[in-house]
Amino acid sequence: MTRISLTVDGTLYEDDVEPRLLLVHYLRDHLGLTGTPVGCDTSNCGACTVDLDGDSVKSCTVLAVQADGSEVTTIQGLASDAEWHPLQTAFHQQHALQCGYCTPGMIMAARDLLKENPDPSPEEIRIGLEGNLCRCTGYQNIVRAVLAAAAEQRRRAAPTPGVEAETTGAAPADRAPAAPTTPARAGREAPV
């Protein structure tokens, strides 16, 4: 047994684990975080994707001992104060799940994609998520959901009109026009 210490969804855990234990089994079987499913067990499907120190990884390819000292975020750690992450909301609103088995991995991989590229094209989303498989082949709505989430995140990151003038004393006419609040690409048909 090997002693490990890691932070999962903001909580510090210390456990003795077998060196051969996979991170996905540690999350599910030791911590009870069953939101991360075991998909194919061969690293092909991506259903078990989690965030490990800022990068999305397939947790069936990482030993729990390799995550020692790391910070892990699972699908269950995305919501804050009972408010869904924009990707969770978009997947719900865009009907981007069918059986739902791939959804946690898709959302975690899309989260990593949007950190790198906050305004991806449909093609860039398809390339970014190519390591995650939807066995229901619901890719069209998944792409729509990621586009909608990206637009929502950009809207939230845009400066609020009037706030700058209040803090800098600038006149309203000196302000740059506000960013559009409607999704730029959401709803556009994307090729499958």
Protein backbone atom coordinates (compact mmCIF):
# COMPACT_ATOMS: atom_id res chain seq x y z
CA MET A 1 0.00 0.00 0.00
CA THR A 2 1.12 3.51 -0.78
CA ARG A 3 -0.02 6.64 1.03
CA ILE A 4 -1.40 9.34 -1.27
CA SER A 5 -2.73 12.81 -0.66
CA LEU A 6 -4.72 14.69 -3.24
CA THR A 7 -7.38 17.36 -3.45
CA VAL A 8 -10.53 16.31 -5.24
CA ASP A 9 -13.27 18.85 -5.97
CA GLY A 10 -11.80 21.12 -3.30
CA THR A 11 -11.53 18.50 -0.56
CA LEU A 12 -8.21 17.06 0.62
CA TYR A 13 -8.08 13.26 0.85
CA GLU A 14 -5.35 11.01 2.25
CA ASP A 15 -5.54 7.29 1.66
CA ASP A 16 -3.51 4.13 1.49
CA VAL A 17 -3.96 2.59 -1.95
CA GLU A 18 -2.52 -0.24 -3.97
CA PRO A 19 0.07 1.07 -6.44
CA ARG A 20 -1.87 -0.51 -9.34
CA LEU A 21 -5.15 1.31 -8.54
CA LEU A 22 -6.39 3.50 -11.39
CA LEU A 23 -7.45 7.07 -10.63
CA VAL A 24 -10.96 6.42 -11.98
CA HIS A 25 -11.42 3.54 -9.52
CA TYR A 26 -10.02 5.62 -6.67
CA LEU A 27 -12.53 8.37 -7.44
CA ARG A 28 -15.48 6.02 -7.73
CA ASP A 29 -14.73 3.22 -5.29
CA HIS A 30 -12.79 5.01 -2.55
CA LEU A 31 -14.36 8.48 -2.66
CA GLY A 32 -17.83 7.55 -3.96
CA LEU A 33 -17.62 10.12 -6.77
CA THR A 34 -19.58 8.07 -9.27
CA GLY A 35 -20.18 11.00 -11.63
CA THR A 36 -17.01 9.92 -13.44
CA PRO A 37 -17.96 6.72 -15.26
CA VAL A 38 -15.76 3.85 -16.34
CA GLY A 39 -16.31 3.66 -20.08
CA CYS A 40 -14.16 1.37 -22.13
CA ASP A 41 -11.22 0.79 -19.73
CA THR A 42 -8.92 1.14 -22.73
CA SER A 43 -8.64 4.96 -22.92
CA ASN A 44 -10.57 5.08 -26.19
CA CYS A 45 -13.91 6.59 -25.15
CA GLY A 46 -12.99 9.43 -22.79
CA ALA A 47 -16.02 8.97 -20.52
CA CYS A 48 -13.72 9.02 -17.48
CA THR A 49 -12.11 12.38 -18.30
CA VAL A 50 -11.27 14.58 -15.30
CA ASP A 51 -9.16 17.68 -14.78
CA LEU A 52 -5.75 16.90 -13.24
CA ASP A 53 -3.75 19.98 -12.29
CA GLY A 54 -5.40 22.04 -15.01
CA ASP A 55 -5.32 19.52 -17.85
CA SER A 56 -8.00 17.09 -18.90
CA VAL A 57 -6.89 13.48 -18.62
CA LYS A 58 -8.55 10.13 -19.03
CA SER A 59 -8.57 8.87 -15.47
CA CYS A 60 -8.36 5.25 -16.64
CA THR A 61 -4.83 6.00 -17.90
CA VAL A 62 -3.52 7.46 -14.62
CA LEU A 63 -2.62 5.55 -11.50
CA ALA A 64 -3.91 7.02 -8.28
CA VAL A 65 -0.33 7.15 -6.97
CA GLN A 66 0.63 9.28 -9.99
CA ALA A 67 -1.96 11.84 -8.87
CA ASP A 68 -0.37 12.10 -5.41
CA GLY A 69 -0.10 15.77 -4.46
CA SER A 70 -2.33 16.87 -7.33
CA GLU A 71 -5.61 18.69 -7.62
CA VAL A 72 -8.41 16.84 -9.38
CA THR A 73 -11.73 18.25 -10.54
CA THR A 74 -14.50 15.88 -11.54
CA ILE A 75 -17.84 16.59 -13.16
CA GLN A 76 -19.25 16.71 -9.63
CA GLY A 77 -16.93 19.57 -8.74
CA LEU A 78 -17.93 21.89 -11.59
CA ALA A 79 -21.09 23.35 -10.13
CA SER A 80 -20.62 25.99 -7.47
CA ASP A 81 -23.17 27.18 -4.94
CA ALA A 82 -25.80 24.97 -6.59
CA GLU A 83 -25.28 26.78 -9.92
CA TRP A 84 -24.34 24.66 -12.90
CA HIS A 85 -21.23 25.40 -14.91
CA PRO A 86 -22.13 27.02 -18.28
CA LEU A 87 -21.23 23.76 -20.02
CA GLN A 88 -23.62 21.79 -17.83
CA THR A 89 -26.39 24.29 -18.55
CA ALA A 90 -25.66 24.27 -22.28
CA PHE A 91 -25.63 20.47 -22.48
CA HIS A 92 -29.02 20.46 -20.77
CA GLN A 93 -30.53 23.25 -22.90
CA GLN A 94 -29.16 21.97 -26.20
CA HIS A 95 -30.19 18.36 -25.50
CA ALA A 96 -26.56 17.35 -25.89
CA LEU A 97 -26.99 13.98 -24.28
CA GLN A 98 -28.85 10.89 -25.17
CA CYS A 99 -27.96 8.03 -22.87
CA GLY A 100 -25.71 10.48 -21.01
CA TYR A 101 -22.86 8.05 -20.45
CA CYS A 102 -20.30 10.15 -22.33
CA THR A 103 -21.56 13.47 -20.94
CA PRO A 104 -19.17 13.85 -17.96
CA GLY A 105 -16.14 13.21 -20.15
CA MET A 106 -17.44 15.44 -22.94
CA ILE A 107 -18.03 18.31 -20.53
CA MET A 108 -14.63 17.95 -18.86
CA ALA A 109 -12.83 17.80 -22.23
CA ALA A 110 -14.86 20.75 -23.53
CA ARG A 111 -13.96 22.73 -20.42
CA ASP A 112 -10.28 22.19 -21.18
CA LEU A 113 -10.86 23.14 -24.84
CA LEU A 114 -12.58 26.41 -23.89
CA LYS A 115 -9.70 27.33 -21.57
CA GLU A 116 -7.37 27.13 -24.56
CA ASN A 117 -9.79 28.51 -27.16
CA PRO A 118 -12.72 30.54 -25.79
CA ASP A 119 -14.23 31.09 -29.26
CA PRO A 120 -13.89 27.80 -31.13
CA SER A 121 -15.46 27.01 -34.49
CA PRO A 122 -17.58 23.87 -34.86
CA GLU A 123 -14.64 22.19 -36.59
CA GLU A 124 -12.27 23.15 -33.77
CA ILE A 125 -14.73 21.67 -31.26
CA ARG A 126 -14.88 18.42 -33.19
CA ILE A 127 -11.09 18.24 -33.26
CA GLY A 128 -10.85 19.19 -29.57
CA LEU A 129 -13.28 16.46 -28.54
CA GLU A 130 -12.02 13.76 -30.89
CA GLY A 131 -10.72 11.67 -27.98
CA ASN A 132 -14.24 11.41 -26.57
CA LEU A 133 -16.80 9.10 -28.13
CA CYS A 134 -20.58 9.35 -28.03
CA ARG A 135 -21.95 5.91 -28.74
CA CYS A 136 -25.37 7.43 -29.45
CA THR A 137 -23.68 9.58 -32.12
CA GLY A 138 -25.23 12.75 -30.73
CA TYR A 139 -22.35 14.93 -31.82
CA GLN A 140 -24.43 17.64 -33.49
CA ASN A 141 -26.03 18.77 -30.24
CA ILE A 142 -22.78 18.36 -28.33
CA VAL A 143 -21.10 20.82 -30.70
CA ARG A 144 -24.07 23.19 -30.32
CA ALA A 145 -23.79 22.96 -26.55
CA VAL A 146 -20.08 23.78 -26.54
CA LEU A 147 -20.73 26.76 -28.85
CA ALA A 148 -23.48 27.99 -26.52
CA ALA A 149 -21.30 27.52 -23.43
CA ALA A 150 -18.42 29.36 -25.09
CA ALA A 151 -20.72 32.28 -25.91
CA GLU A 152 -22.03 32.34 -22.34
CA GLN A 153 -18.52 32.31 -20.90
CA ARG A 154 -17.47 35.16 -23.20
CA ARG A 155 -20.60 37.10 -22.19
CA ARG A 156 -19.75 36.61 -18.51
CA ALA A 157 -16.13 37.65 -19.08
CA ALA A 158 -17.08 40.81 -21.01
CA PRO A 159 -16.89 44.04 -19.03
CA THR A 160 -20.23 45.29 -17.79
CA PRO A 161 -21.18 48.59 -19.47
CA GLY A 162 -21.00 51.43 -16.98
CA VAL A 163 -18.70 49.68 -14.50
CA GLU A 164 -15.56 51.09 -16.12
CA ALA A 165 -16.96 54.61 -16.16
CA GLU A 166 -17.84 54.33 -12.49
CA THR A 167 -14.34 53.22 -11.53
CA THR A 168 -12.33 55.39 -13.92
CA GLY A 169 -14.59 58.39 -14.22
CA ALA A 170 -14.71 57.99 -18.01
CA ALA A 171 -17.73 59.47 -19.73
CA PRO A 172 -20.16 56.96 -21.29
CA ALA A 173 -19.25 58.17 -24.79
CA ASP A 174 -15.61 57.16 -24.16
CA ARG A 175 -16.52 53.52 -23.60
CA ALA A 176 -16.02 50.83 -26.18
CA PRO A 177 -19.20 49.19 -27.41
CA ALA A 178 -20.29 46.20 -25.36
CA ALA A 179 -19.71 42.72 -26.67
CA PRO A 180 -22.77 41.10 -28.22
CA THR A 181 -24.78 39.14 -25.68
CA THR A 182 -26.21 36.59 -28.07
CA PRO A 183 -24.21 33.53 -29.00
CA ALA A 184 -22.30 34.29 -32.18
CA ARG A 185 -22.49 30.79 -33.55
CA ALA A 186 -25.07 29.01 -31.42
CA GLY A 187 -27.81 27.58 -33.53
CA ARG A 188 -25.76 27.56 -36.72
CA GLU A 189 -25.94 24.24 -38.46
CA ALA A 190 -22.58 22.56 -38.34
CA PRO A 191 -21.60 19.76 -40.63
CA VAL A 192 -21.49 16.36 -38.99
